[in-house]
mmCIF file of C-alpha atoms in Angstrom:
data_model
loop_
_atom_site.group_PDB
_atom_site.id
_atom_site.type_symbol
_atom_site.label_atom_id
_atom_site.label_comp_id
_atom_site.label_asym_id
_atom_site.label_seq_id
_atom_site.Cartn_x
_atom_site.Cartn_y
_atom_site.Cartn_z
ATOM 1 C CA MET Z 1 83.002 95.764 113.035
ATOM 2 C CA ARG Z 2 81.778 98.771 111.114
ATOM 3 C CA SER Z 3 79.959 100.186 114.449
ATOM 4 C CA LYS Z 4 83.315 99.848 116.136
ATOM 5 C CA ILE Z 5 85.078 101.903 113.409
ATOM 6 C CA ASN Z 6 82.249 104.413 113.448
ATOM 7 C CA ARG Z 7 82.704 104.932 117.186
ATOM 8 C CA MET Z 8 86.280 105.038 117.100
ATOM 9 C CA MET Z 9 86.027 107.520 114.445
ATOM 10 C CA ALA Z 10 83.520 109.724 116.233
ATOM 11 C CA ASN Z 11 85.616 109.582 119.263
ATOM 12 C CA GLU Z 12 86.998 113.067 120.180
ATOM 13 C CA PHE Z 13 90.346 111.709 121.475
ATOM 14 C CA PHE Z 14 90.996 109.832 118.235
ATOM 15 C CA GLN Z 15 90.068 112.864 116.171
ATOM 16 C CA GLY Z 16 92.193 115.102 118.370
ATOM 17 C CA SER Z 17 95.225 112.547 117.803
ATOM 18 C CA VAL Z 18 94.825 112.533 114.051
ATOM 19 C CA LEU Z 19 94.595 116.081 113.945
ATOM 20 C CA LEU Z 20 97.802 116.482 116.007
ATOM 21 C CA VAL Z 21 99.472 114.034 113.939
ATOM 22 C CA ILE Z 22 98.807 115.889 110.649
ATOM 23 C CA ALA Z 23 99.741 118.992 112.184
ATOM 24 C CA ASN Z 24 102.910 117.693 113.444
ATOM 25 C CA PHE Z 25 103.676 116.748 109.844
ATOM 26 C CA ILE Z 26 102.730 120.240 108.511
ATOM 27 C CA ILE Z 27 104.911 122.167 111.460
ATOM 28 C CA GLY Z 28 107.791 119.687 110.822
ATOM 29 C CA PHE Z 29 107.734 120.434 107.066
ATOM 30 C CA LEU Z 30 107.205 124.331 107.717
ATOM 31 C CA ASN Z 31 110.146 124.067 109.994
ATOM 32 C CA TYR Z 32 112.384 122.180 107.357
ATOM 33 C CA LEU Z 33 111.520 124.965 104.863
ATOM 34 C CA PHE Z 34 112.553 127.693 107.320
ATOM 35 C CA ASN Z 35 115.853 126.043 108.227
ATOM 36 C CA SER Z 36 116.624 125.302 104.374
ATOM 37 C CA LEU Z 37 115.641 128.613 102.895
ATOM 38 C CA SER Z 38 117.548 130.327 106.014
ATOM 39 C CA ALA Z 39 120.735 128.332 105.432
ATOM 40 C CA LYS Z 40 120.668 128.781 101.507
ATOM 41 C CA THR Z 41 120.074 132.489 101.636
ATOM 42 C CA LEU Z 42 122.244 133.743 104.729
ATOM 43 C CA GLY Z 43 125.197 131.354 104.525
ATOM 44 C CA PRO Z 44 126.996 129.150 107.296
ATOM 45 C CA ALA Z 45 127.854 132.426 109.314
ATOM 46 C CA LYS Z 46 124.498 133.964 109.857
ATOM 47 C CA TYR Z 47 122.807 130.615 109.860
ATOM 48 C CA GLY Z 48 124.792 129.899 112.907
ATOM 49 C CA GLU Z 49 123.084 132.486 114.875
ATOM 50 C CA ILE Z 50 119.591 131.362 113.848
ATOM 51 C CA THR Z 51 120.305 127.570 115.077
ATOM 52 C CA THR Z 52 121.693 128.865 118.247
ATOM 53 C CA PHE Z 53 118.764 130.986 118.835
ATOM 54 C CA PHE Z 54 116.391 127.913 118.619
ATOM 55 C CA ALA Z 55 118.769 125.817 120.884
ATOM 56 C CA TYR Z 56 118.616 128.494 123.621
ATOM 57 C CA THR Z 57 114.827 128.937 123.072
ATOM 58 C CA LEU Z 58 114.286 125.212 123.339
ATOM 59 C CA VAL Z 59 116.453 124.526 126.527
ATOM 60 C CA LEU Z 60 114.850 127.867 128.550
ATOM 61 C CA SER Z 61 111.260 126.809 127.487
ATOM 62 C CA VAL Z 62 111.224 123.427 129.537
ATOM 63 C CA PRO Z 63 109.311 125.169 132.265
ATOM 64 C CA MET Z 64 106.581 126.005 129.961
ATOM 65 C CA GLN Z 65 106.247 122.420 128.928
ATOM 66 C CA ILE Z 66 105.894 121.432 132.435
ATOM 67 C CA ILE Z 67 103.406 124.091 133.038
ATOM 68 C CA SER Z 68 101.465 122.976 129.801
ATOM 69 C CA ALA Z 69 101.552 119.411 130.915
ATOM 70 C CA GLU Z 70 100.411 120.074 134.337
ATOM 71 C CA ILE Z 71 97.257 122.326 133.191
ATOM 72 C CA ILE Z 72 96.224 119.468 130.669
ATOM 73 C CA ARG Z 73 96.525 117.073 133.586
ATOM 74 C CA ARG Z 74 94.495 118.989 135.856
ATOM 75 C CA LEU Z 75 91.698 119.724 133.290
ATOM 76 C CA GLY Z 76 91.653 116.081 132.414
ATOM 77 C CA ALA Z 77 91.153 115.228 136.109
ATOM 78 C CA VAL Z 78 88.220 117.500 135.999
ATOM 79 C CA THR Z 79 84.812 115.925 134.844
ATOM 80 C CA THR Z 80 82.614 119.060 134.680
ATOM 81 C CA GLU Z 81 82.909 122.984 134.629
ATOM 82 C CA LYS Z 82 86.280 122.762 132.838
ATOM 83 C CA SER Z 83 85.832 126.087 131.289
ATOM 84 C CA ARG Z 84 84.946 127.692 134.547
ATOM 85 C CA LEU Z 85 88.255 126.453 136.013
ATOM 86 C CA VAL Z 86 89.999 128.067 133.052
ATOM 87 C CA TYR Z 87 88.216 131.220 133.523
ATOM 88 C CA LEU Z 88 89.352 131.156 137.236
ATOM 89 C CA TRP Z 89 92.930 130.322 136.416
ATOM 90 C CA GLU Z 90 93.131 133.383 134.019
ATOM 91 C CA LYS Z 91 91.882 135.595 136.419
ATOM 92 C CA TRP Z 92 94.358 134.432 138.741
ATOM 93 C CA LEU Z 93 97.319 134.858 136.286
ATOM 94 C CA ILE Z 94 95.992 138.361 135.207
ATOM 95 C CA GLU Z 95 96.165 139.384 139.160
ATOM 96 C CA LYS Z 96 99.704 137.876 139.159
ATOM 97 C CA ALA Z 97 100.851 139.617 136.082
ATOM 98 C CA LYS Z 98 99.546 143.093 137.090
ATOM 99 C CA ARG Z 99 101.528 142.666 140.559
ATOM 100 C CA TRP Z 100 104.778 141.719 138.910
ATOM 101 C CA PHE Z 101 104.673 143.737 135.649
ATOM 102 C CA TRP Z 102 107.559 146.061 136.922
ATOM 103 C CA LEU Z 103 109.893 142.892 136.370
ATOM 104 C CA ILE Z 104 109.475 143.439 132.695
ATOM 105 C CA VAL Z 105 112.215 146.158 132.751
ATOM 106 C CA PRO Z 106 115.016 144.083 134.388
ATOM 107 C CA TYR Z 107 113.877 141.198 132.408
ATOM 108 C CA PHE Z 108 114.614 143.007 129.124
ATOM 109 C CA GLY Z 109 117.779 144.690 130.694
ATOM 110 C CA LEU Z 110 119.305 141.131 130.331
ATOM 111 C CA VAL Z 111 119.806 141.989 126.459
ATOM 112 C CA ALA Z 112 123.061 143.700 127.720
ATOM 113 C CA VAL Z 113 124.759 140.836 129.141
ATOM 114 C CA LEU Z 114 123.328 137.643 127.086
ATOM 115 C CA PRO Z 115 125.521 138.293 124.003
ATOM 116 C CA LYS Z 116 128.734 138.062 126.167
ATOM 117 C CA VAL Z 117 127.139 134.725 127.617
ATOM 118 C CA THR Z 118 125.702 133.334 124.514
ATOM 119 C CA ASN Z 119 127.527 134.917 121.536
ATOM 120 C CA LEU Z 120 124.122 136.035 120.078
ATOM 121 C CA SER Z 121 123.727 139.233 118.640
ATOM 122 C CA TYR Z 122 121.979 142.084 120.576
ATOM 123 C CA SER Z 123 118.838 141.554 118.283
ATOM 124 C CA PHE Z 124 118.574 138.001 118.693
ATOM 125 C CA SER Z 125 119.211 138.155 122.290
ATOM 126 C CA PHE Z 126 116.198 140.509 122.543
ATOM 127 C CA ALA Z 127 114.136 137.978 120.285
ATOM 128 C CA LEU Z 128 115.228 135.312 122.727
ATOM 129 C CA LEU Z 129 113.761 137.299 125.750
ATOM 130 C CA LEU Z 130 110.655 138.233 123.857
ATOM 131 C CA SER Z 131 109.979 134.725 122.558
ATOM 132 C CA LEU Z 132 110.287 133.192 126.137
ATOM 133 C CA LEU Z 133 108.158 135.720 127.420
ATOM 134 C CA THR Z 134 105.306 135.359 125.119
ATOM 135 C CA SER Z 135 105.794 131.431 125.282
ATOM 136 C CA LEU Z 136 105.240 132.112 129.185
ATOM 137 C CA ILE Z 137 101.890 133.871 128.595
ATOM 138 C CA SER Z 138 100.687 131.735 125.703
ATOM 139 C CA VAL Z 139 101.332 128.395 127.359
ATOM 140 C CA PHE Z 140 98.117 128.807 129.568
ATOM 141 C CA PHE Z 141 95.945 129.492 126.424
ATOM 142 C CA MET Z 142 97.434 126.772 124.517
ATOM 143 C CA ALA Z 143 97.465 123.928 127.167
ATOM 144 C CA SER Z 144 93.592 125.017 128.011
ATOM 145 C CA PHE Z 145 92.857 124.560 124.327
ATOM 146 C CA GLN Z 146 94.250 120.928 124.694
ATOM 147 C CA GLY Z 147 92.805 120.340 127.991
ATOM 148 C CA LEU Z 148 89.375 121.381 126.627
ATOM 149 C CA ARG Z 149 89.806 119.306 123.784
ATOM 150 C CA LEU Z 150 89.615 122.250 121.349
ATOM 151 C CA PHE Z 151 92.440 120.858 119.402
ATOM 152 C CA ASN Z 152 91.417 122.632 116.135
ATOM 153 C CA TYR Z 153 92.255 125.983 117.674
ATOM 154 C CA TYR Z 154 95.526 124.719 119.175
ATOM 155 C CA VAL Z 155 96.607 123.523 115.812
ATOM 156 C CA ALA Z 156 95.469 126.548 114.194
ATOM 157 C CA PHE Z 157 97.362 128.889 116.215
ATOM 158 C CA MET Z 158 100.663 126.617 116.157
ATOM 159 C CA ILE Z 159 100.430 126.468 112.106
ATOM 160 C CA PHE Z 160 99.994 130.207 112.093
ATOM 161 C CA GLY Z 161 103.208 131.084 114.296
ATOM 162 C CA VAL Z 162 105.221 128.782 112.168
ATOM 163 C CA PHE Z 163 103.813 130.081 108.946
ATOM 164 C CA ILE Z 164 104.815 133.636 110.081
ATOM 165 C CA LYS Z 165 108.191 132.686 111.072
ATOM 166 C CA LEU Z 166 108.722 131.095 107.531
ATOM 167 C CA LEU Z 167 108.014 134.326 105.813
ATOM 168 C CA GLY Z 168 111.317 135.636 107.027
ATOM 169 C CA PRO Z 169 113.680 133.688 104.852
ATOM 170 C CA VAL Z 170 110.873 133.613 102.003
ATOM 171 C CA PHE Z 171 111.382 137.506 101.974
ATOM 172 C CA VAL Z 172 115.136 136.834 102.091
ATOM 173 C CA TYR Z 173 115.065 134.468 99.424
ATOM 174 C CA PHE Z 174 113.276 137.142 96.974
ATOM 175 C CA GLY Z 175 115.970 139.564 97.921
ATOM 176 C CA ALA Z 176 114.206 141.602 101.023
ATOM 177 C CA GLY Z 177 116.955 142.146 103.553
ATOM 178 C CA GLN Z 178 119.046 139.464 105.409
ATOM 179 C CA LEU Z 179 119.240 138.386 108.896
ATOM 180 C CA ASN Z 180 117.462 141.538 110.104
ATOM 181 C CA THR Z 181 114.215 140.411 108.142
ATOM 182 C CA ILE Z 182 114.381 136.984 109.733
ATOM 183 C CA PHE Z 183 114.812 138.643 112.934
ATOM 184 C CA ILE Z 184 111.507 140.874 112.346
ATOM 185 C CA PHE Z 185 109.480 137.828 111.491
ATOM 186 C CA LEU Z 186 110.738 135.907 114.497
ATOM 187 C CA VAL Z 187 109.473 138.680 116.534
ATOM 188 C CA LEU Z 188 106.179 138.863 114.877
ATOM 189 C CA SER Z 189 105.818 135.020 115.033
ATOM 190 C CA ALA Z 190 106.061 135.371 118.924
ATOM 191 C CA VAL Z 191 103.783 138.398 119.298
ATOM 192 C CA SER Z 192 101.102 137.905 116.459
ATOM 193 C CA PRO Z 193 99.583 134.432 117.565
ATOM 194 C CA LEU Z 194 99.327 135.578 121.383
ATOM 195 C CA THR Z 195 97.873 138.731 120.281
ATOM 196 C CA VAL Z 196 95.127 137.091 118.303
ATOM 197 C CA ILE Z 197 94.609 134.481 121.117
ATOM 198 C CA CYS Z 198 94.000 137.110 123.609
ATOM 199 C CA LEU Z 199 91.402 138.824 121.567
ATOM 200 C CA LEU Z 200 89.578 135.654 120.788
ATOM 201 C CA PHE Z 201 90.015 133.531 123.958
ATOM 202 C CA ARG Z 202 86.846 134.863 125.557
ATOM 203 C CA LYS Z 203 84.933 133.887 122.597
ATOM 204 C CA ILE Z 204 86.125 130.430 122.138
ATOM 205 C CA VAL Z 205 85.938 129.643 125.776
ATOM 206 C CA PRO Z 206 82.616 130.408 127.386
ATOM 207 C CA VAL Z 207 83.007 132.666 130.448
ATOM 208 C CA ASP Z 208 81.749 131.866 133.509
ATOM 209 C CA HIS Z 209 81.520 134.748 136.301
ATOM 210 C CA ASN Z 210 80.875 132.717 139.260
ATOM 211 C CA HIS Z 211 83.428 133.027 142.063
ATOM 212 C CA VAL Z 212 84.891 129.674 143.236
ATOM 213 C CA PRO Z 213 88.187 129.753 145.081
ATOM 214 C CA VAL Z 214 91.180 128.233 143.548
ATOM 215 C CA ARG Z 215 94.153 126.889 144.917
ATOM 216 C CA LYS Z 216 96.983 129.289 144.862
ATOM 217 C CA ASN Z 217 99.556 127.247 146.606
ATOM 218 C CA LEU Z 218 102.425 126.937 143.984
ATOM 219 C CA ARG Z 219 105.107 125.556 146.196
ATOM 220 C CA LYS Z 220 102.880 122.320 146.282
ATOM 221 C CA VAL Z 221 102.909 122.142 142.776
ATOM 222 C CA ILE Z 222 106.132 122.942 142.029
ATOM 223 C CA PHE Z 223 107.784 120.616 144.627
ATOM 224 C CA ASN Z 224 105.204 117.739 143.732
ATOM 225 C CA ARG Z 225 107.614 114.411 142.964
ATOM 226 C CA SER Z 226 105.914 113.920 139.615
ATOM 227 C CA ILE Z 227 106.318 117.538 138.431
ATOM 228 C CA ILE Z 228 110.174 117.385 139.532
ATOM 229 C CA PHE Z 229 110.665 113.907 137.547
ATOM 230 C CA LEU Z 230 108.823 115.462 134.563
ATOM 231 C CA GLY Z 231 111.046 118.603 134.383
ATOM 232 C CA LEU Z 232 114.132 116.864 135.069
ATOM 233 C CA SER Z 233 113.327 114.344 132.050
ATOM 234 C CA LEU Z 234 112.230 117.201 129.799
ATOM 235 C CA TRP Z 235 115.219 119.011 130.396
ATOM 236 C CA GLY Z 236 117.620 116.401 129.971
ATOM 237 C CA ILE Z 237 116.208 115.677 126.389
ATOM 238 C CA SER Z 238 116.338 119.356 125.638
ATOM 239 C CA LEU Z 239 120.017 119.636 126.933
ATOM 240 C CA PHE Z 240 120.774 116.251 124.832
ATOM 241 C CA ASN Z 241 119.329 118.033 121.876
ATOM 242 C CA ASN Z 242 120.717 121.461 122.059
ATOM 243 C CA LEU Z 243 123.748 121.586 124.133
ATOM 244 C CA ASP Z 244 126.213 120.732 121.309
ATOM 245 C CA MET Z 245 124.894 123.692 119.354
ATOM 246 C CA ILE Z 246 125.225 125.927 122.340
ATOM 247 C CA TYR Z 247 128.727 124.842 122.912
ATOM 248 C CA VAL Z 248 129.696 125.126 119.196
ATOM 249 C CA LYS Z 249 128.255 128.747 118.891
ATOM 250 C CA LYS Z 250 130.306 129.717 122.069
ATOM 251 C CA PHE Z 251 133.597 128.556 121.232
ATOM 252 C CA PHE Z 252 133.832 128.082 117.317
ATOM 253 C CA PRO Z 253 134.223 130.385 114.644
ATOM 254 C CA THR Z 254 130.775 131.590 113.183
ATOM 255 C CA ILE Z 255 131.107 129.799 110.051
ATOM 256 C CA ASP Z 256 131.943 126.551 111.880
ATOM 257 C CA ALA Z 257 128.878 127.023 113.858
ATOM 258 C CA GLY Z 258 126.399 127.463 111.003
ATOM 259 C CA LEU Z 259 128.191 124.299 109.312
ATOM 260 C CA TYR Z 260 127.521 122.411 112.403
ATOM 261 C CA GLY Z 261 123.809 123.740 112.585
ATOM 262 C CA ALA Z 262 123.440 122.380 109.133
ATOM 263 C CA TRP Z 263 124.931 119.082 110.115
ATOM 264 C CA ASN Z 264 122.700 119.123 113.203
ATOM 265 C CA LEU Z 265 119.693 119.537 111.114
ATOM 266 C CA MET Z 266 120.385 116.570 108.849
ATOM 267 C CA ALA Z 267 120.781 114.542 111.950
ATOM 268 C CA LYS Z 268 117.270 115.494 113.146
ATOM 269 C CA ILE Z 269 115.474 114.725 109.610
ATOM 270 C CA VAL Z 270 114.273 111.483 111.194
ATOM 271 C CA GLY Z 271 112.683 113.385 114.283
ATOM 272 C CA TYR Z 272 110.937 115.805 111.477
ATOM 273 C CA VAL Z 273 109.590 112.730 109.742
ATOM 274 C CA LEU Z 274 108.782 110.227 112.634
ATOM 275 C CA GLY Z 275 108.182 113.112 115.426
ATOM 276 C CA PRO Z 276 104.315 112.396 115.180
ATOM 277 C CA VAL Z 277 104.948 108.682 116.014
ATOM 278 C CA SER Z 278 106.729 109.773 118.864
ATOM 279 C CA THR Z 279 103.606 111.819 120.106
ATOM 280 C CA VAL Z 280 100.967 109.425 119.270
ATOM 281 C CA ALA Z 281 103.348 106.424 121.151
ATOM 282 C CA PHE Z 282 103.409 108.661 124.286
ATOM 283 C CA ILE Z 283 99.486 108.764 124.434
ATOM 284 C CA TYR Z 284 99.376 104.864 123.461
ATOM 285 C CA PHE Z 285 101.991 104.216 126.220
ATOM 286 C CA SER Z 286 100.150 106.330 128.954
ATOM 287 C CA SER Z 287 96.937 104.307 128.385
ATOM 288 C CA LYS Z 288 96.137 101.433 130.573
ATOM 289 C CA GLU Z 289 94.190 99.689 128.041
ATOM 290 C CA ASN Z 290 95.945 96.883 126.232
ATOM 291 C CA GLU Z 291 98.814 97.210 128.382
ATOM 292 C CA LYS Z 292 100.346 93.951 127.564
ATOM 293 C CA LYS Z 293 100.775 95.028 124.099
ATOM 294 C CA HIS Z 294 102.781 98.149 124.919
ATOM 295 C CA ASN Z 295 106.293 96.366 124.647
ATOM 296 C CA ARG Z 296 105.357 94.834 121.333
ATOM 297 C CA ALA Z 297 104.269 98.353 120.202
ATOM 298 C CA LEU Z 298 107.742 99.706 121.272
ATOM 299 C CA ILE Z 299 109.605 96.851 119.362
ATOM 300 C CA LEU Z 300 107.718 97.925 116.213
ATOM 301 C CA ILE Z 301 108.504 101.699 116.492
ATOM 302 C CA ILE Z 302 112.217 100.785 117.215
ATOM 303 C CA GLY Z 303 112.032 98.583 114.123
ATOM 304 C CA LEU Z 304 110.487 101.570 112.150
ATOM 305 C CA PHE Z 305 113.374 103.895 113.441
ATOM 306 C CA VAL Z 306 115.949 101.255 112.570
ATOM 307 C CA LEU Z 307 114.845 101.123 108.915
ATOM 308 C CA SER Z 308 114.357 104.640 108.507
ATOM 309 C CA ALA Z 309 118.112 105.276 109.726
ATOM 310 C CA VAL Z 310 119.426 102.574 107.354
ATOM 311 C CA PHE Z 311 117.886 104.163 104.625
ATOM 312 C CA LEU Z 312 119.164 107.790 105.676
ATOM 313 C CA PHE Z 313 122.796 106.340 106.242
ATOM 314 C CA GLY Z 314 122.776 105.056 102.801
ATOM 315 C CA GLY Z 315 121.424 107.978 101.062
ATOM 316 C CA TYR Z 316 123.854 110.169 103.022
ATOM 317 C CA TYR Z 317 126.661 107.997 102.092
ATOM 318 C CA PHE Z 318 126.098 107.677 98.484
ATOM 319 C CA PHE Z 319 124.253 110.644 97.731
ATOM 320 C CA GLY Z 320 125.641 113.209 100.387
ATOM 321 C CA LYS Z 321 126.400 116.015 97.823
ATOM 322 C CA ILE Z 322 122.829 115.783 96.128
ATOM 323 C CA PHE Z 323 121.526 116.157 99.675
ATOM 324 C CA ILE Z 324 123.335 119.199 100.578
ATOM 325 C CA ASP Z 325 122.567 120.784 96.884
ATOM 326 C CA PHE Z 326 118.916 120.277 97.695
ATOM 327 C CA ILE Z 327 118.579 121.327 101.103
ATOM 328 C CA PHE Z 328 121.496 123.979 101.198
ATOM 329 C CA ASN Z 329 123.981 124.813 98.716
ATOM 330 C CA LYS Z 330 127.706 124.453 97.932
ATOM 331 C CA SER Z 331 128.797 126.779 101.021
ATOM 332 C CA TYR Z 332 127.882 123.704 103.102
ATOM 333 C CA TYR Z 333 130.072 121.177 101.177
ATOM 334 C CA PRO Z 334 132.317 120.746 104.059
ATOM 335 C CA ILE Z 335 129.775 118.781 106.030
ATOM 336 C CA ILE Z 336 129.602 116.103 103.350
ATOM 337 C CA PRO Z 337 132.054 113.671 104.972
ATOM 338 C CA TYR Z 338 130.423 113.752 108.292
ATOM 339 C CA LEU Z 339 126.866 113.058 106.796
ATOM 340 C CA PRO Z 340 126.534 109.195 107.542
ATOM 341 C CA TRP Z 341 127.438 110.083 110.981
ATOM 342 C CA ALA Z 342 124.493 112.503 111.034
ATOM 343 C CA ALA Z 343 122.035 109.672 110.420
ATOM 344 C CA VAL Z 344 123.661 107.435 113.137
ATOM 345 C CA PHE Z 345 123.402 110.291 115.587
ATOM 346 C CA GLY Z 346 119.988 111.265 114.614
ATOM 347 C CA PHE Z 347 118.861 107.562 115.048
ATOM 348 C CA PHE Z 348 120.266 107.266 118.406
ATOM 349 C CA TYR Z 349 118.689 110.533 119.428
ATOM 350 C CA SER Z 350 115.264 109.711 118.173
ATOM 351 C CA LEU Z 351 115.501 106.335 119.792
ATOM 352 C CA VAL Z 352 116.397 107.971 123.291
ATOM 353 C CA ALA Z 353 113.593 110.293 122.860
ATOM 354 C CA ILE Z 354 111.067 107.450 122.185
ATOM 355 C CA LEU Z 355 112.643 105.461 124.901
ATOM 356 C CA ASN Z 356 112.140 108.382 127.261
ATOM 357 C CA ASN Z 357 108.651 108.868 126.348
ATOM 358 C CA TYR Z 358 108.114 105.362 127.102
ATOM 359 C CA SER Z 359 109.591 105.674 130.368
ATOM 360 C CA LEU Z 360 107.723 108.987 131.055
ATOM 361 C CA ALA Z 361 104.429 107.257 130.313
ATOM 362 C CA LYS Z 362 105.212 104.039 132.642
ATOM 363 C CA LYS Z 363 106.529 106.508 135.539
ATOM 364 C CA LYS Z 364 109.893 104.556 135.360
ATOM 365 C CA HIS Z 365 112.825 106.009 137.276
ATOM 366 C CA LEU Z 366 114.678 105.409 134.039
ATOM 367 C CA LEU Z 367 113.398 108.726 132.735
ATOM 368 C CA LEU Z 368 116.078 110.569 134.602
ATOM 369 C CA THR Z 369 118.920 108.923 132.561
ATOM 370 C CA VAL Z 370 119.512 111.666 130.242
ATOM 371 C CA MET Z 371 119.443 114.464 132.779
ATOM 372 C CA ALA Z 372 122.012 112.136 134.844
ATOM 373 C CA ALA Z 373 124.339 111.862 131.612
ATOM 374 C CA VAL Z 374 124.209 115.559 130.696
ATOM 375 C CA PRO Z 375 127.169 116.666 132.963
ATOM 376 C CA PHE Z 376 129.048 113.788 131.151
ATOM 377 C CA TYR Z 377 128.187 115.194 127.692
ATOM 378 C CA LEU Z 378 129.119 118.604 128.627
ATOM 379 C CA ALA Z 379 132.397 117.384 130.181
ATOM 380 C CA GLY Z 380 133.009 115.488 126.650
ATOM 381 C CA LEU Z 381 132.518 118.437 124.791
ATOM 382 C CA VAL Z 382 134.865 120.447 126.722
ATOM 383 C CA LEU Z 383 137.549 118.032 127.201
ATOM 384 C CA PHE Z 384 137.529 116.607 123.416
ATOM 385 C CA GLY Z 385 135.312 118.958 121.355
ATOM 386 C CA LYS Z 386 138.188 121.113 119.532
ATOM 387 C CA ASP Z 387 136.801 120.855 115.978
ATOM 388 C CA MET Z 388 133.866 119.752 114.239
ATOM 389 C CA GLN Z 389 135.141 115.851 113.758
ATOM 390 C CA SER Z 390 135.587 115.657 117.382
ATOM 391 C CA VAL Z 391 132.313 117.199 118.396
ATOM 392 C CA VAL Z 392 130.633 114.806 116.074
ATOM 393 C CA THR Z 393 132.500 111.895 117.658
ATOM 394 C CA VAL Z 394 131.620 112.960 121.314
ATOM 395 C CA ASP Z 395 127.864 113.122 119.984
ATOM 396 C CA VAL Z 396 127.555 109.702 118.510
ATOM 397 C CA ILE Z 397 129.361 108.158 121.527
ATOM 398 C CA PHE Z 398 126.973 109.879 124.170
ATOM 399 C CA ALA Z 399 123.989 108.875 122.194
ATOM 400 C CA LEU Z 400 125.017 105.502 121.954
ATOM 401 C CA VAL Z 401 125.783 104.933 125.691
ATOM 402 C CA VAL Z 402 122.557 106.544 126.595
ATOM 403 C CA THR Z 403 120.569 104.290 124.228
ATOM 404 C CA ILE Z 404 122.325 101.291 125.753
ATOM 405 C CA ALA Z 405 121.400 102.576 129.363
ATOM 406 C CA TYR Z 406 117.977 103.050 128.449
ATOM 407 C CA GLY Z 407 117.483 99.635 126.538
ATOM 408 C CA GLY Z 408 119.279 97.904 129.514
ATOM 409 C CA GLY Z 409 116.994 99.659 131.975
ATOM 410 C CA ILE Z 410 113.731 98.574 130.146
ATOM 411 C CA ILE Z 411 114.974 95.145 129.827
ATOM 412 C CA LEU Z 412 115.582 94.887 133.548
ATOM 413 C CA GLY Z 413 112.342 96.696 134.082
ATOM 414 C CA LYS Z 414 113.987 99.848 136.076
#
């Protein structure tokens, strides 16, 4: 038994999983501090700007998630010379970047029109474009770290970026500026990690100058059936997570948008705490080993989410004011009556995320459920989302219906 434990502890995948779980907790905690300090120091109106910025960032970053998953998958399929493959990909990407570099001018020219579409300020529209561009570049490096099993570098750069972002509201808390300070550190959090990665990548990953042809037919990659399914699944979850915030920012007063952003954060606390469980569960469900135990594991995870939701609902119902005072301030008291519903919505959202991961790992068509339902979600927001209470109602009903659809599909084996 001891020898088996020692072998498991020495396994790089086990070590990487433990490291990723710890990193997810740290990153989740730092993000919680960022949101809490930003909300306290800026007030609802300006905080709404930040929550909407991240909503758009997450929705528009889905292609980067797809690229990351494909790079990791392809590196995992190679048994030898992984670093050579990474080097050749890097060379090819640099060639393409040089060829299409001129597009950067019209790309940042979108700053002129984004505020009219998103209701973001010009500065945060610029930050959004910059964040997406740096994510597109850095996704190759970060995915390569994971594919090469250099999890320590991946984790270090992730935490580095979030820490720089956190410095923004910390400085504001001590009286150094307002929203402009947070904007500056958001820009730095996008640029600084990428700069360090570019400087160190060749030292971290050995360079092999052998010239081996690389397949460059992107059309076959992009239109691969599994890639399309993965993309639709990720986009569905991302829209489910952020469409309400985007809608509220676009059509509601700025103060209401900030209040709703705070309510949304309270709903996603379950995700902050149990997010690592979802990550590890996806890895576990993807494994062919102990496949018969997967359903039992899914039931145990659902039970954990139910237990967490019950405690959170009770806490919000009986001690809502204490939660708001601790995380925000009295400016956010108007959301207290809606806090129990935040626990309900957060529970259903987390459940949908874990069921979607299960379907994704099992390659079930059920993973398209959220994306197929998103148009109805948008229609519900447009038709019935006239104030905060009605938006909350639409959120909860939609999340409940999607959860039932997933549960029914899994039971029927779809």
